[in-house]
Each structure stands twice: as C-alpha cells, then as structure tokens.
Amino acid sequence: GKSDIGQEKLVMIEFGQPNTHKAFHVGHLKSAISGLAMVKLHENLGYKVIKANYFGDVGMQVAKPTWAFIQKGKPEDFDSWDVHDQMKYIDECYAYGSQQFKDNSEAEQEIRQINKDIYAEVDNEETKVYKYLREISLKHQSDIWKTLGIQYDREYPESEVYKDAIKIVQN
C-alpha cells in the first residue's frame, strides 16, 4: 500500500557503511539491503528520502592493511587485476596487518604511526599507499552498489567529517 503520511517531509536514511581497505562482506550486504528496504518503505509513504552512506576511511582498520601492503609489496601485475581481486589481496593485507599488530610490537608502533600520519594528512610514502588503496576500495564498493541497485545521494567519508565531530564533542 501507499500513503501520503510523509508528504512534504524529508528524511535521511544512512545505510551501507563499509570501511575502505577491507573487502565487502555479508554484514555490509545486510545493511545495504535493509537500508534500501527502509528507503523504499519511506518513499511509499510519500517521504522525500536522502540516501546516505557514512563510511570509515580513516582509523586503525585502514592503517593495518596499508602497513601490510607496504611490507608484502605490490604484486607485479596488480594494476591489471580486476578490482575485486585487488580487494581480496588488500583484505589479505588487512588480516596480516591485524595479526602483526597483535604479535609484533615493532609492527604495532609502525601501524600506529601510519594511522597518525593519515589523520594528520602527512604527505609521505605511507599515506600515498593509503590513498591508492582507498581509491581501489571505493571502486570495489561502487561496483557492489551498482550491482545491488543502490545510488546514494550523499556519501560521507569519515575523513571528511571527523575534524568537525571532534569539535562538536569538545564543545
């Protein structure tokens, strides 16, 4: 059924929310499908819906695979791989980086420094690798959104909003 209960009302529905630098998994799929269902329900009630995706592209979850990608090295023909195969490798890097973070205090310190450099927007080799992997991750996500029939009106990367969030919390 349809209704006009939401006519002339605007609602934002945030869904999806995968982190970059990690492969898309079933939890993200659940969020994407559930979110899309909420969008359709609200549209059927007459609401104008803003579809939003807030995704994590900064933090330890991106520093770990960045460090591991540097340690393991970029496969020779990596740039010719399908983006989803590239994400499988990046995901392997995430697992390796996470394990090393736990088991190796030197690796932990290096990963923490990469994390700080990403947040500080330092221009060095590590942050260049981070940006390269982020670009691949976003292409991977974009392909999945297209397959699922999801088009966001606005995507909010955490890197774009975290400084404002800190200010809000501090005030």
Coordinates of N, CA and C in Angstrom, one line a residue:
G1 N 0.8 -1.2 0.0 CA 0.0 0.0 0.0 C 0.9 1.2 0.0
K2 N 0.2 2.3 -0.3 CA 0.9 3.6 -0.3 C 0.1 4.5 0.6
S3 N 0.8 5.6 1.0 CA 0.2 6.6 1.9 C 0.9 7.9 1.6
D4 N 0.3 9.0 2.0 CA 0.9 10.3 1.8 C 1.3 10.9 3.2
I5 N 1.4 10.0 4.2 CA 1.7 10.5 5.6 C 3.0 11.3 5.6
G6 N 3.9 11.0 4.7 CA 5.2 11.6 4.7 C 5.3 12.8 3.7
Q7 N 4.2 13.1 3.1 CA 4.2 14.1 2.0 C 4.8 15.4 2.6
E8 N 5.7 16.0 1.8 CA 6.4 17.3 2.1 C 7.3 17.1 3.3
K9 N 7.7 15.9 3.7 CA 8.6 15.7 4.7 C 9.9 15.0 4.1
L10 N 11.0 15.4 4.7 CA 12.3 14.9 4.3 C 12.9 14.0 5.3
V11 N 13.5 12.9 4.9 CA 14.1 12.0 5.9 C 15.4 11.5 5.3
M12 N 16.5 11.4 6.1 CA 17.7 10.9 5.6 C 17.9 9.5 6.2
I13 N 18.2 8.5 5.3 CA 18.4 7.2 5.8 C 19.9 6.8 5.4
E14 N 20.6 6.5 6.5 CA 22.0 6.1 6.4 C 22.2 4.6 6.4
F15 N 22.8 4.1 5.4 CA 23.0 2.7 5.3 C 24.2 2.3 4.4
G16 N 24.6 1.1 4.5 CA 25.8 0.6 3.8 C 27.0 0.6 4.8
Q17 N 27.6 1.7 4.9 CA 28.7 1.9 5.9 C 29.9 1.0 5.9
P18 N 30.4 0.5 4.8 CA 31.6 -0.4 4.8 C 32.8 0.5 5.1
N19 N 33.8 -0.1 5.6 CA 35.1 0.5 5.7 C 35.8 0.3 4.4
T20 N 36.7 1.3 4.1 CA 37.6 1.1 3.0 C 38.7 0.2 3.4
H21 N 39.5 -0.3 2.5 CA 40.7 -1.1 2.8 C 40.3 -2.5 3.3
K22 N 39.0 -2.9 3.2 CA 38.6 -4.2 3.6 C 37.5 -4.7 2.6
A23 N 37.5 -5.9 2.3 CA 36.5 -6.4 1.3 C 35.1 -6.3 1.9
F24 N 34.2 -6.1 1.0 CA 32.8 -6.1 1.4 C 32.4 -7.4 1.9
H25 N 31.6 -7.5 2.9 CA 31.2 -8.8 3.5 C 29.7 -8.9 3.7
V26 N 29.2 -10.0 4.2 CA 27.8 -10.2 4.4 C 27.1 -9.2 5.3
G27 N 27.9 -8.7 6.3 CA 27.3 -7.7 7.2 C 27.0 -6.4 6.5
H28 N 27.9 -6.0 5.5 CA 27.6 -4.9 4.7 C 26.4 -5.1 3.8
L29 N 26.3 -6.3 3.3 CA 25.2 -6.7 2.4 C 23.9 -6.5 3.2
K30 N 23.9 -7.0 4.4 CA 22.7 -6.9 5.2 C 22.3 -5.5 5.4
S31 N 23.2 -4.6 5.8 CA 23.0 -3.2 6.0 C 22.5 -2.6 4.7
A32 N 23.1 -2.9 3.6 CA 22.7 -2.3 2.3 C 21.3 -2.7 1.9
I33 N 20.9 -4.0 2.0 CA 19.6 -4.4 1.7 C 18.6 -3.9 2.7
S34 N 18.9 -3.9 4.0 CA 17.9 -3.4 5.0 C 17.7 -1.9 4.7
G35 N 18.8 -1.2 4.5 CA 18.7 0.2 4.2 C 17.9 0.5 3.0
L36 N 18.1 -0.2 1.9 CA 17.3 0.0 0.7 C 15.9 -0.3 0.9
A37 N 15.6 -1.3 1.8 CA 14.2 -1.6 2.1 C 13.5 -0.4 2.8
M38 N 14.3 0.2 3.8 CA 13.8 1.3 4.5 C 13.5 2.5 3.6
V39 N 14.4 2.7 2.6 CA 14.2 3.8 1.6 C 12.9 3.6 0.9
K40 N 12.7 2.4 0.4 CA 11.5 2.1 -0.4 C 10.2 2.2 0.4
L41 N 10.3 1.8 1.7 CA 9.1 2.0 2.6 C 8.8 3.4 2.8
H42 N 9.8 4.2 3.1 CA 9.6 5.7 3.3 C 9.1 6.3 2.0
E43 N 9.7 6.0 0.9 CA 9.2 6.6 -0.4 C 7.7 6.2 -0.6
N44 N 7.3 5.0 -0.3 CA 5.9 4.6 -0.5 C 5.0 5.3 0.5
L45 N 5.6 5.9 1.5 CA 4.8 6.7 2.5 C 4.8 8.2 2.1
G46 N 5.4 8.5 1.0 CA 5.4 9.8 0.5 C 6.6 10.7 0.9
Y47 N 7.5 10.2 1.7 CA 8.7 11.0 2.1 C 9.6 11.2 0.9
K48 N 10.3 12.3 0.9 CA 11.4 12.6 0.1 C 12.6 12.0 0.9
V49 N 13.4 11.1 0.3 CA 14.4 10.4 1.0 C 15.8 10.8 0.5
I50 N 16.7 11.1 1.4 CA 18.1 11.3 1.1 C 18.8 10.0 1.5
K51 N 19.4 9.4 0.6 CA 20.1 8.1 0.8 C 21.6 8.5 1.1
A52 N 22.0 8.1 2.3 CA 23.4 8.5 2.7 C 24.2 7.3 3.1
N53 N 25.5 7.4 2.9 CA 26.4 6.3 3.3 C 27.6 7.0 4.0
Y54 N 27.7 6.6 5.3 CA 28.9 7.1 6.1 C 29.8 6.0 6.2
F55 N 31.0 6.1 5.6 CA 31.9 5.0 5.6 C 33.3 5.4 6.2
G56 N 33.9 4.4 6.9 CA 35.1 4.6 7.6 C 36.3 4.5 6.6
D57 N 37.0 5.6 6.4 CA 38.2 5.5 5.6 C 39.4 6.0 6.3
V58 N 39.3 6.2 7.6 CA 40.5 6.5 8.5 C 40.4 5.6 9.7
G59 N 41.5 5.4 10.4 CA 41.5 4.6 11.6 C 42.4 3.5 11.4
M60 N 42.5 2.7 12.5 CA 43.4 1.6 12.5 C 43.0 0.5 11.5
Q61 N 41.7 0.4 11.1 CA 41.3 -0.6 10.1 C 41.9 -0.2 8.8
V62 N 42.3 1.0 8.5 CA 43.0 1.3 7.2 C 44.5 1.3 7.4
A63 N 45.0 1.6 8.5 CA 46.4 1.7 8.8 C 47.0 0.3 8.7
K64 N 46.3 -0.7 9.2 CA 46.8 -2.1 9.2 C 47.1 -2.6 7.8
P65 N 46.1 -2.6 6.9 CA 46.3 -3.1 5.6 C 47.3 -2.2 4.8
T66 N 47.4 -0.9 5.1 CA 48.3 0.0 4.4 C 49.7 -0.5 4.8
W67 N 50.0 -0.7 6.1 CA 51.3 -1.2 6.5 C 51.6 -2.5 5.9
A68 N 50.7 -3.4 5.9 CA 50.9 -4.8 5.4 C 51.1 -4.8 3.8
F69 N 50.4 -3.9 3.1 CA 50.7 -3.8 1.7 C 52.1 -3.3 1.4
I70 N 52.6 -2.4 2.2 CA 54.0 -1.9 2.1 C 54.9 -3.1 2.4
Q71 N 54.6 -3.8 3.4 CA 55.5 -4.9 3.9 C 55.5 -6.1 2.8
K72 N 54.4 -6.5 2.4 CA 54.2 -7.6 1.5 C 54.6 -7.2 0.0
G73 N 54.4 -6.0 -0.3 CA 54.7 -5.5 -1.6 C 53.5 -5.6 -2.6
K74 N 53.6 -4.8 -3.5 CA 52.5 -4.8 -4.6 C 52.9 -5.8 -5.6
P75 N 52.0 -6.8 -5.8 CA 52.2 -7.8 -6.9 C 52.5 -7.1 -8.2
E76 N 53.4 -7.7 -9.0 CA 53.9 -7.1 -10.2 C 52.8 -6.6 -11.2
D77 N 51.8 -7.5 -11.4 CA 50.7 -7.1 -12.3 C 49.4 -6.6 -11.6
F78 N 49.6 -6.2 -10.4 CA 48.4 -5.8 -9.6 C 47.5 -4.8 -10.2
D79 N 48.0 -3.8 -10.9 CA 47.2 -2.8 -11.5 C 46.3 -3.3 -12.7
S80 N 46.6 -4.5 -13.2 CA 45.8 -5.1 -14.3 C 44.7 -6.0 -13.7
W81 N 44.8 -6.3 -12.4 CA 43.8 -7.2 -11.8 C 42.4 -6.5 -11.8
D82 N 41.4 -7.4 -11.8 CA 40.0 -6.9 -11.5 C 40.0 -6.3 -10.1
V83 N 39.2 -5.2 -10.0 CA 39.1 -4.5 -8.7 C 38.8 -5.5 -7.5
H84 N 37.9 -6.4 -7.8 CA 37.5 -7.3 -6.7 C 38.7 -8.3 -6.3
D85 N 39.5 -8.7 -7.3 CA 40.7 -9.4 -7.0 C 41.7 -8.6 -6.2
Q86 N 41.8 -7.3 -6.6 CA 42.7 -6.4 -5.8 C 42.2 -6.3 -4.4
M87 N 40.9 -6.3 -4.2 CA 40.3 -6.2 -2.8 C 40.6 -7.4 -2.0
K88 N 40.6 -8.6 -2.7 CA 41.0 -9.8 -2.0 C 42.4 -9.7 -1.4
Y89 N 43.3 -9.2 -2.2 CA 44.7 -9.0 -1.8 C 44.8 -8.0 -0.7
I90 N 44.1 -6.9 -0.8 CA 44.0 -5.9 0.3 C 43.5 -6.5 1.5
D91 N 42.5 -7.3 1.4 CA 41.8 -8.0 2.6 C 42.8 -8.9 3.2
E92 N 43.6 -9.6 2.4 CA 44.7 -10.5 3.0 C 45.7 -9.6 3.7
C93 N 46.0 -8.4 3.2 CA 46.9 -7.5 3.9 C 46.3 -7.1 5.2
Y94 N 45.0 -6.8 5.2 CA 44.3 -6.4 6.5 C 44.5 -7.5 7.5
A95 N 44.3 -8.8 7.1 CA 44.4 -9.9 8.1 C 45.9 -10.0 8.6
Y96 N 46.8 -9.9 7.7 CA 48.2 -9.9 8.0 C 48.6 -8.8 8.9
G97 N 48.2 -7.6 8.6 CA 48.5 -6.4 9.4 C 47.9 -6.5 10.8
S98 N 46.7 -7.0 10.9 CA 46.0 -7.2 12.2 C 46.7 -8.2 13.0
Q99 N 47.2 -9.3 12.4 CA 47.9 -10.3 13.2 C 49.3 -9.7 13.7
Q100 N 50.0 -9.0 12.8 CA 51.3 -8.4 13.2 C 51.1 -7.4 14.2
F101 N 50.0 -6.6 14.2 CA 49.7 -5.6 15.2 C 49.6 -6.2 16.5
K102 N 49.0 -7.4 16.6 CA 48.8 -8.1 17.8 C 50.1 -8.8 18.3
D103 N 50.9 -9.3 17.4 CA 52.0 -10.2 17.8 C 53.4 -9.5 17.8
N104 N 53.5 -8.4 17.1 CA 54.8 -7.7 16.9 C 54.8 -6.3 17.3
S105 N 55.4 -6.0 18.4 CA 55.4 -4.6 19.0 C 56.0 -3.6 18.0
E106 N 57.0 -4.0 17.2 CA 57.6 -3.0 16.3 C 56.5 -2.7 15.2
A107 N 55.9 -3.7 14.7 CA 54.8 -3.5 13.7 C 53.7 -2.7 14.2
E108 N 53.3 -3.0 15.5 CA 52.3 -2.2 16.1 C 52.6 -0.7 16.1
Q109 N 53.8 -0.3 16.5 CA 54.2 1.1 16.5 C 54.2 1.7 15.1
E110 N 54.7 0.9 14.1 CA 54.7 1.4 12.7 C 53.3 1.7 12.2
I111 N 52.4 0.8 12.6 CA 51.0 0.9 12.2 C 50.4 2.1 12.9
R112 N 50.6 2.3 14.1 CA 50.1 3.4 14.9 C 50.6 4.7 14.2
Q113 N 51.9 4.7 13.8 CA 52.4 5.9 13.2 C 51.7 6.2 11.8
I114 N 51.5 5.2 11.1 CA 50.8 5.4 9.8 C 49.4 5.9 10.1
N115 N 48.7 5.4 11.1 CA 47.4 5.9 11.5 C 47.5 7.4 11.8
K116 N 48.4 7.8 12.6 CA 48.6 9.2 12.9 C 48.9 10.1 11.7
D117 N 49.7 9.6 10.8 CA 50.1 10.3 9.6 C 48.8 10.5 8.7
I118 N 48.0 9.5 8.6 CA 46.8 9.6 7.8 C 45.9 10.7 8.4
Y119 N 45.7 10.6 9.7 CA 44.8 11.7 10.3 C 45.4 13.1 10.2
A120 N 46.7 13.1 10.2 CA 47.4 14.4 10.1 C 47.6 14.9 8.7
E121 N 47.2 14.0 7.8 CA 47.4 14.3 6.3 C 48.8 14.6 5.9
V122 N 49.7 13.8 6.5 CA 51.1 13.9 6.2 C 51.3 13.4 4.8
D123 N 52.2 14.1 4.0 CA 52.4 13.6 2.6 C 53.7 12.8 2.6
N124 N 53.6 11.5 2.8 CA 54.7 10.6 2.7 C 54.3 9.3 2.0
E125 N 55.3 8.4 1.8 CA 55.0 7.2 1.1 C 53.9 6.4 1.6
E126 N 53.8 6.3 2.9 CA 52.7 5.5 3.6 C 51.3 6.1 3.3
T127 N 51.2 7.4 3.3 CA 49.9 8.0 3.1 C 49.5 7.9 1.6
K128 N 50.6 7.9 0.7 CA 50.3 7.7 -0.7 C 49.7 6.3 -1.0
V129 N 50.3 5.3 -0.3 CA 49.8 3.9 -0.4 C 48.4 3.9 0.2
Y130 N 48.1 4.5 1.3 CA 46.8 4.6 1.9 C 45.8 5.1 0.8
K131 N 46.1 6.2 0.2 CA 45.2 6.8 -0.8 C 45.0 5.9 -2.0
Y132 N 46.1 5.2 -2.4 CA 46.0 4.3 -3.5 C 45.0 3.2 -3.2
L133 N 45.1 2.6 -2.0 CA 44.3 1.5 -1.6 C 42.8 2.0 -1.4
R134 N 42.7 3.2 -0.9 CA 41.4 3.8 -0.7 C 40.6 3.9 -2.0
E135 N 41.3 4.4 -3.1 CA 40.8 4.5 -4.4 C 40.3 3.2 -4.9
I136 N 41.1 2.1 -4.7 CA 40.6 0.8 -5.1 C 39.4 0.3 -4.3
S137 N 39.4 0.6 -3.0 CA 38.3 0.2 -2.1 C 37.0 0.9 -2.6
L138 N 37.1 2.2 -2.9 CA 35.9 2.9 -3.3 C 35.4 2.4 -4.6
K139 N 36.3 2.0 -5.5 CA 35.8 1.4 -6.8 C 35.1 0.1 -6.5
H140 N 35.7 -0.7 -5.7 CA 35.1 -2.0 -5.3 C 33.7 -1.8 -4.7
Q141 N 33.6 -0.8 -3.8 CA 32.3 -0.5 -3.2 C 31.3 0.0 -4.3
S142 N 31.8 0.9 -5.1 CA 30.9 1.4 -6.2 C 30.3 0.3 -7.1
D143 N 31.2 -0.6 -7.4 CA 30.7 -1.7 -8.3 C 29.7 -2.5 -7.6
I144 N 29.8 -2.8 -6.3 CA 28.8 -3.5 -5.5 C 27.5 -2.7 -5.4
W145 N 27.6 -1.4 -5.1 CA 26.4 -0.6 -5.0 C 25.6 -0.7 -6.4
K146 N 26.4 -0.6 -7.4 CA 25.7 -0.7 -8.8 C 25.0 -2.0 -9.0
T147 N 25.7 -3.1 -8.6 CA 25.1 -4.5 -8.7 C 23.8 -4.6 -7.9
L148 N 23.8 -3.9 -6.7 CA 22.7 -4.0 -5.8 C 21.6 -3.0 -6.1
G149 N 21.9 -2.1 -7.1 CA 20.9 -1.1 -7.5 C 20.8 0.0 -6.5
I150 N 21.9 0.3 -5.8 CA 21.9 1.4 -4.8 C 22.6 2.6 -5.3
Q151 N 21.9 3.7 -5.3 CA 22.6 5.0 -5.6 C 22.4 5.9 -4.4
Y152 N 23.5 6.4 -3.9 CA 23.5 7.3 -2.7 C 23.3 8.7 -3.2
D153 N 22.6 9.5 -2.5 CA 22.5 10.9 -2.7 C 23.7 11.6 -2.2
R154 N 24.3 11.1 -1.1 CA 25.4 11.7 -0.5 C 26.2 10.6 0.3
E155 N 27.5 10.6 0.1 CA 28.4 9.7 0.8 C 29.3 10.6 1.7
Y156 N 29.4 10.2 2.9 CA 30.2 10.9 3.9 C 31.4 10.1 4.4
P157 N 32.6 10.3 3.8 CA 33.7 9.6 4.3 C 34.1 10.1 5.7
E158 N 34.5 9.3 6.6 CA 34.9 9.7 7.9 C 36.0 10.7 7.8
S159 N 36.9 10.6 6.9 CA 38.0 11.6 6.7 C 37.5 13.0 6.5
E160 N 36.3 13.1 5.9 CA 35.7 14.4 5.6 C 35.1 15.1 6.8
V161 N 34.6 14.3 7.8 CA 33.8 14.8 8.9 C 34.4 14.7 10.3
Y162 N 35.5 13.9 10.4 CA 36.0 13.6 11.8 C 36.5 14.9 12.5
K163 N 37.0 15.8 11.8 CA 37.5 17.1 12.5 C 36.3 17.8 13.1
D164 N 35.3 17.9 12.3 CA 34.1 18.6 12.9 C 33.5 17.8 14.0
A165 N 33.5 16.5 14.0 CA 33.0 15.7 15.1 C 33.8 15.9 16.3
I166 N 35.1 16.0 16.2 CA 35.9 16.3 17.4 C 35.5 17.6 18.0
K167 N 35.3 18.7 17.2 CA 34.9 20.0 17.7 C 33.6 19.9 18.4
I168 N 32.7 19.2 17.8 CA 31.3 19.0 18.5 C 31.5 18.4 19.8
V169 N 32.2 17.3 19.9 CA 32.4 16.6 21.2 C 33.1 17.5 22.2
Q170 N 34.1 18.3 21.8 CA 34.8 19.1 22.7 C 34.0 20.3 23.2
N171 N 33.0 20.7 22.5 CA 32.2 21.9 22.9 C 31.0 21.5 23.8

